[in-house]
């Protein structure tokens, strides 16, 4: 077969669950609904309250919007596949999902990088913060992250789309770029070079910047007052937790895609492949909503006001 004959891809990771498929459907639907509700709630809270129109919270809006986009690129197809007897997806829809998920990963990583720079400036250069992190610069950084992610993802797809394929079986529950590249009949050296260059230049450079930011923040915390340490911990802890969680999930996804992991049980492979796509949008609203005092207080006031209105 070649790419002109393939009209659909088959997912081999799905298995017959009998009547339990309705239970799985409800569980996944609940997770998707919680992600949509919690992220939308925090977006509205930040946008409506002018006291939260600060760089850190505007980056959070970008983060939450991206997680809505990524979840909408993943969960609807999974919900359809759970109830379906034939686990297939058309080629255009598969590439649309690839674009959505890889775009989500790029925006997530670069937004977390921008947030680490914001925390570095706020803690290490507080007197210059309003100049270095003006609202205009924050919007420019956010727009650059989204535009760059679109271009980088399109560049990746421009290399994967024309490949002639000798198969149509994807060993996952969703479409991803490397799974399609592995189906190629011919040499994929260009694709591999692009991926390696991207990892060892762009992503490595971003990680070095994040590492440098937190080393400097740590030095300020160790040499500063107790109040400085408390303030740094309260704003950096959720960001650092989110960053570690995302990197942990992305690392397992990369390892699972590049190396033979067939010795692992099917459910473990499914969990590892979904971790980086589901845990971020699930945990981030909780991490930032519960740990950042301004958001927590406003959400608490909203809840109290609603209770009084009901009474």
Short mmCIF file of N, CA and C in Angstrom, two decimals, residues 59-145:
data_model
loop_
_atom_site.label_atom_id
_atom_site.label_comp_id
_atom_site.label_asym_id
_atom_site.label_seq_id
_atom_site.Cartn_x
_atom_site.Cartn_y
_atom_site.Cartn_z
N UNK A 59 -0.52 34.97 31.59
CA UNK A 59 0.10 33.74 31.10
C UNK A 59 -0.75 32.52 31.47
N UNK A 60 -1.37 32.57 32.64
CA UNK A 60 -2.25 31.47 33.05
C UNK A 60 -3.45 31.34 32.12
N UNK A 61 -4.00 32.48 31.68
CA UNK A 61 -5.10 32.43 30.72
C UNK A 61 -4.67 31.70 29.45
N UNK A 62 -3.48 32.05 28.96
CA UNK A 62 -2.95 31.37 27.77
C UNK A 62 -2.80 29.87 28.03
N UNK A 63 -2.33 29.52 29.22
CA UNK A 63 -2.14 28.12 29.58
C UNK A 63 -3.48 27.38 29.61
N UNK A 64 -4.49 27.98 30.23
CA UNK A 64 -5.80 27.34 30.36
C UNK A 64 -6.51 27.23 29.00
N UNK A 65 -6.40 28.27 28.18
CA UNK A 65 -7.00 28.21 26.84
C UNK A 65 -6.36 27.09 26.02
N UNK A 66 -5.04 26.98 26.14
CA UNK A 66 -4.34 25.92 25.41
C UNK A 66 -4.79 24.54 25.88
N UNK A 67 -5.03 24.39 27.18
CA UNK A 67 -5.46 23.09 27.69
C UNK A 67 -6.88 22.75 27.24
N UNK A 68 -7.71 23.76 27.05
CA UNK A 68 -9.03 23.52 26.46
C UNK A 68 -8.88 23.03 25.02
N UNK A 69 -7.98 23.65 24.26
CA UNK A 69 -7.76 23.25 22.86
C UNK A 69 -7.21 21.82 22.79
N UNK A 70 -6.20 21.54 23.63
CA UNK A 70 -5.60 20.20 23.61
C UNK A 70 -6.59 19.12 24.01
N UNK A 71 -7.39 19.38 25.04
CA UNK A 71 -8.38 18.40 25.49
C UNK A 71 -9.46 18.18 24.43
N UNK A 72 -9.85 19.25 23.73
CA UNK A 72 -10.86 19.13 22.68
C UNK A 72 -10.31 18.40 21.46
N UNK A 73 -8.99 18.38 21.31
CA UNK A 73 -8.39 17.61 20.23
C UNK A 73 -8.22 16.14 20.57
N UNK A 74 -8.33 15.80 21.85
CA UNK A 74 -8.11 14.41 22.29
C UNK A 74 -9.41 13.68 22.65
N UNK A 75 -10.17 14.24 23.58
CA UNK A 75 -11.26 13.50 24.21
C UNK A 75 -12.43 13.16 23.27
N UNK A 76 -12.90 14.07 22.40
CA UNK A 76 -14.03 13.69 21.55
C UNK A 76 -13.79 12.43 20.72
N UNK A 77 -12.58 12.31 20.15
CA UNK A 77 -12.26 11.12 19.36
C UNK A 77 -12.21 9.87 20.23
N UNK A 78 -11.63 9.99 21.43
CA UNK A 78 -11.57 8.85 22.34
C UNK A 78 -12.97 8.41 22.75
N UNK A 79 -13.87 9.35 23.02
CA UNK A 79 -15.24 9.02 23.40
C UNK A 79 -15.95 8.28 22.28
N UNK A 80 -15.73 8.73 21.04
CA UNK A 80 -16.33 8.03 19.89
C UNK A 80 -15.76 6.63 19.76
N UNK A 81 -14.44 6.48 19.93
CA UNK A 81 -13.80 5.18 19.78
C UNK A 81 -14.23 4.20 20.86
N UNK A 82 -14.49 4.68 22.07
CA UNK A 82 -14.91 3.79 23.16
C UNK A 82 -16.22 3.10 22.82
N UNK A 83 -17.15 3.83 22.21
CA UNK A 83 -18.47 3.27 21.88
C UNK A 83 -18.49 2.56 20.53
N UNK A 84 -17.45 2.76 19.74
CA UNK A 84 -17.42 2.18 18.39
C UNK A 84 -16.93 0.73 18.41
N UNK A 85 -17.43 -0.05 17.47
CA UNK A 85 -16.98 -1.44 17.32
C UNK A 85 -15.75 -1.53 16.41
N UNK A 86 -15.62 -0.58 15.49
CA UNK A 86 -14.44 -0.55 14.61
C UNK A 86 -13.64 0.70 14.94
N UNK A 87 -12.45 0.52 15.45
CA UNK A 87 -11.65 1.63 15.96
C UNK A 87 -10.78 2.20 14.84
N UNK A 88 -11.41 2.99 13.99
CA UNK A 88 -10.72 3.60 12.86
C UNK A 88 -10.97 5.11 12.84
N UNK A 89 -10.09 5.80 12.12
CA UNK A 89 -10.23 7.25 11.95
C UNK A 89 -9.74 7.59 10.55
N UNK A 90 -10.42 8.53 9.89
CA UNK A 90 -10.01 8.93 8.56
C UNK A 90 -8.66 9.64 8.61
N UNK A 91 -7.95 9.62 7.49
CA UNK A 91 -6.62 10.24 7.43
C UNK A 91 -6.68 11.74 7.74
N UNK A 92 -7.61 12.51 7.15
CA UNK A 92 -7.65 13.95 7.49
C UNK A 92 -7.90 14.21 8.97
N UNK A 93 -8.82 13.45 9.57
CA UNK A 93 -9.10 13.65 11.00
C UNK A 93 -7.89 13.27 11.86
N UNK A 94 -7.18 12.25 11.42
CA UNK A 94 -5.98 11.83 12.16
C UNK A 94 -4.92 12.93 12.15
N UNK A 95 -4.69 13.51 10.98
CA UNK A 95 -3.70 14.59 10.89
C UNK A 95 -4.17 15.85 11.61
N UNK A 96 -5.49 16.07 11.65
CA UNK A 96 -6.02 17.19 12.43
C UNK A 96 -5.74 16.99 13.91
N UNK A 97 -5.90 15.75 14.39
CA UNK A 97 -5.60 15.47 15.79
C UNK A 97 -4.11 15.60 16.06
N UNK A 98 -3.27 15.14 15.14
CA UNK A 98 -1.82 15.29 15.29
C UNK A 98 -1.46 16.77 15.44
N UNK A 99 -2.03 17.60 14.57
CA UNK A 99 -1.76 19.04 14.66
C UNK A 99 -2.21 19.58 16.01
N UNK A 100 -3.41 19.21 16.44
CA UNK A 100 -3.96 19.73 17.69
C UNK A 100 -3.10 19.35 18.88
N UNK A 101 -2.69 18.09 18.97
CA UNK A 101 -1.95 17.62 20.15
C UNK A 101 -0.52 18.13 20.18
N UNK A 102 0.15 18.16 19.03
CA UNK A 102 1.52 18.67 19.01
C UNK A 102 1.54 20.19 19.21
N UNK A 103 0.54 20.87 18.70
CA UNK A 103 0.41 22.31 18.94
C UNK A 103 0.19 22.57 20.43
N UNK A 104 -0.66 21.74 21.06
CA UNK A 104 -0.89 21.86 22.50
C UNK A 104 0.41 21.69 23.28
N UNK A 105 1.19 20.67 22.93
CA UNK A 105 2.44 20.42 23.65
C UNK A 105 3.42 21.56 23.51
N UNK A 106 3.50 22.15 22.30
CA UNK A 106 4.42 23.25 22.07
C UNK A 106 4.01 24.49 22.86
N UNK A 107 2.74 24.86 22.79
CA UNK A 107 2.26 26.05 23.52
C UNK A 107 2.42 25.85 25.02
N UNK A 108 2.12 24.64 25.51
CA UNK A 108 2.24 24.35 26.94
C UNK A 108 3.67 24.56 27.42
N UNK A 109 4.62 23.99 26.70
CA UNK A 109 6.02 24.07 27.11
C UNK A 109 6.54 25.50 27.07
N UNK A 110 6.25 26.22 25.98
CA UNK A 110 6.78 27.58 25.85
C UNK A 110 6.08 28.56 26.79
N UNK A 111 4.81 28.32 27.09
CA UNK A 111 4.13 29.17 28.06
C UNK A 111 4.71 28.97 29.45
N UNK A 112 4.99 27.73 29.81
CA UNK A 112 5.65 27.45 31.09
C UNK A 112 7.03 28.10 31.14
N UNK A 113 7.72 28.11 30.00
CA UNK A 113 9.01 28.80 29.93
C UNK A 113 8.87 30.30 30.13
N UNK A 114 7.85 30.90 29.51
CA UNK A 114 7.60 32.33 29.69
C UNK A 114 7.24 32.65 31.14
N UNK A 115 6.50 31.75 31.78
CA UNK A 115 6.12 31.95 33.18
C UNK A 115 7.33 31.86 34.10
N UNK A 116 8.28 31.01 33.78
CA UNK A 116 9.49 30.92 34.60
C UNK A 116 10.31 32.21 34.48
N UNK A 117 10.35 32.81 33.28
CA UNK A 117 11.04 34.09 33.10
C UNK A 117 10.32 35.18 33.89
N UNK A 118 9.00 35.15 33.87
CA UNK A 118 8.21 36.13 34.63
C UNK A 118 8.52 36.04 36.12
N UNK A 119 8.60 34.82 36.65
CA UNK A 119 8.91 34.64 38.07
C UNK A 119 10.35 35.09 38.38
N UNK A 120 11.26 34.84 37.45
CA UNK A 120 12.66 35.27 37.63
C UNK A 120 12.74 36.80 37.74
N UNK A 121 12.06 37.50 36.83
CA UNK A 121 12.09 38.96 36.86
C UNK A 121 11.42 39.49 38.12
N UNK A 122 10.28 38.89 38.51
CA UNK A 122 9.54 39.37 39.68
C UNK A 122 10.33 39.22 40.96
N UNK A 123 11.11 38.14 41.09
CA UNK A 123 11.81 37.85 42.34
C UNK A 123 13.23 38.39 42.33
N UNK A 124 13.90 38.31 41.20
CA UNK A 124 15.32 38.72 41.14
C UNK A 124 15.49 40.18 40.72
N UNK A 125 14.53 40.73 39.97
CA UNK A 125 14.64 42.14 39.52
C UNK A 125 13.32 42.87 39.80
N UNK A 126 12.89 42.93 41.04
CA UNK A 126 11.56 43.49 41.33
C UNK A 126 11.40 44.95 40.93
N UNK A 127 12.46 45.74 41.02
CA UNK A 127 12.36 47.16 40.69
C UNK A 127 12.18 47.39 39.18
N UNK A 128 12.61 46.44 38.37
CA UNK A 128 12.49 46.56 36.91
C UNK A 128 11.30 45.76 36.36
N UNK A 129 10.52 45.17 37.25
CA UNK A 129 9.47 44.25 36.80
C UNK A 129 8.45 44.93 35.90
N UNK A 130 7.97 46.10 36.28
CA UNK A 130 6.93 46.78 35.49
C UNK A 130 7.43 47.19 34.11
N UNK A 131 8.73 47.39 33.98
CA UNK A 131 9.29 47.76 32.68
C UNK A 131 9.53 46.52 31.82
N UNK A 132 10.15 45.51 32.43
CA UNK A 132 10.49 44.29 31.67
C UNK A 132 9.27 43.43 31.35
N UNK A 133 8.25 43.50 32.22
CA UNK A 133 7.06 42.66 32.01
C UNK A 133 5.80 43.53 31.92
N UNK A 134 5.83 44.51 31.04
CA UNK A 134 4.64 45.32 30.80
C UNK A 134 3.58 44.46 30.10
N UNK A 135 2.33 44.90 30.18
CA UNK A 135 1.25 44.13 29.56
C UNK A 135 1.45 43.99 28.05
N UNK A 136 1.99 45.02 27.44
CA UNK A 136 2.27 44.95 26.00
C UNK A 136 3.27 43.85 25.68
N UNK A 137 4.32 43.75 26.50
CA UNK A 137 5.33 42.71 26.27
C UNK A 137 4.77 41.31 26.55
N UNK A 138 3.87 41.21 27.54
CA UNK A 138 3.26 39.92 27.85
C UNK A 138 2.40 39.45 26.68
N UNK A 139 1.60 40.36 26.11
CA UNK A 139 0.79 39.98 24.96
C UNK A 139 1.66 39.60 23.77
N UNK A 140 2.77 40.32 23.59
CA UNK A 140 3.68 40.02 22.48
C UNK A 140 4.32 38.64 22.67
N UNK A 141 4.72 38.32 23.90
CA UNK A 141 5.31 37.01 24.19
C UNK A 141 4.29 35.90 23.97
N UNK A 142 3.06 36.12 24.42
CA UNK A 142 2.01 35.11 24.26
C UNK A 142 1.69 34.88 22.78
N UNK A 143 1.56 35.98 22.02
CA UNK A 143 1.29 35.85 20.58
C UNK A 143 2.43 35.13 19.88
N UNK A 144 3.67 35.42 20.28
CA UNK A 144 4.84 34.77 19.67
C UNK A 144 4.84 33.27 19.95
N UNK A 145 4.47 32.89 21.17
CA UNK A 145 4.41 31.47 21.53
C UNK A 145 3.40 30.73 20.66
#
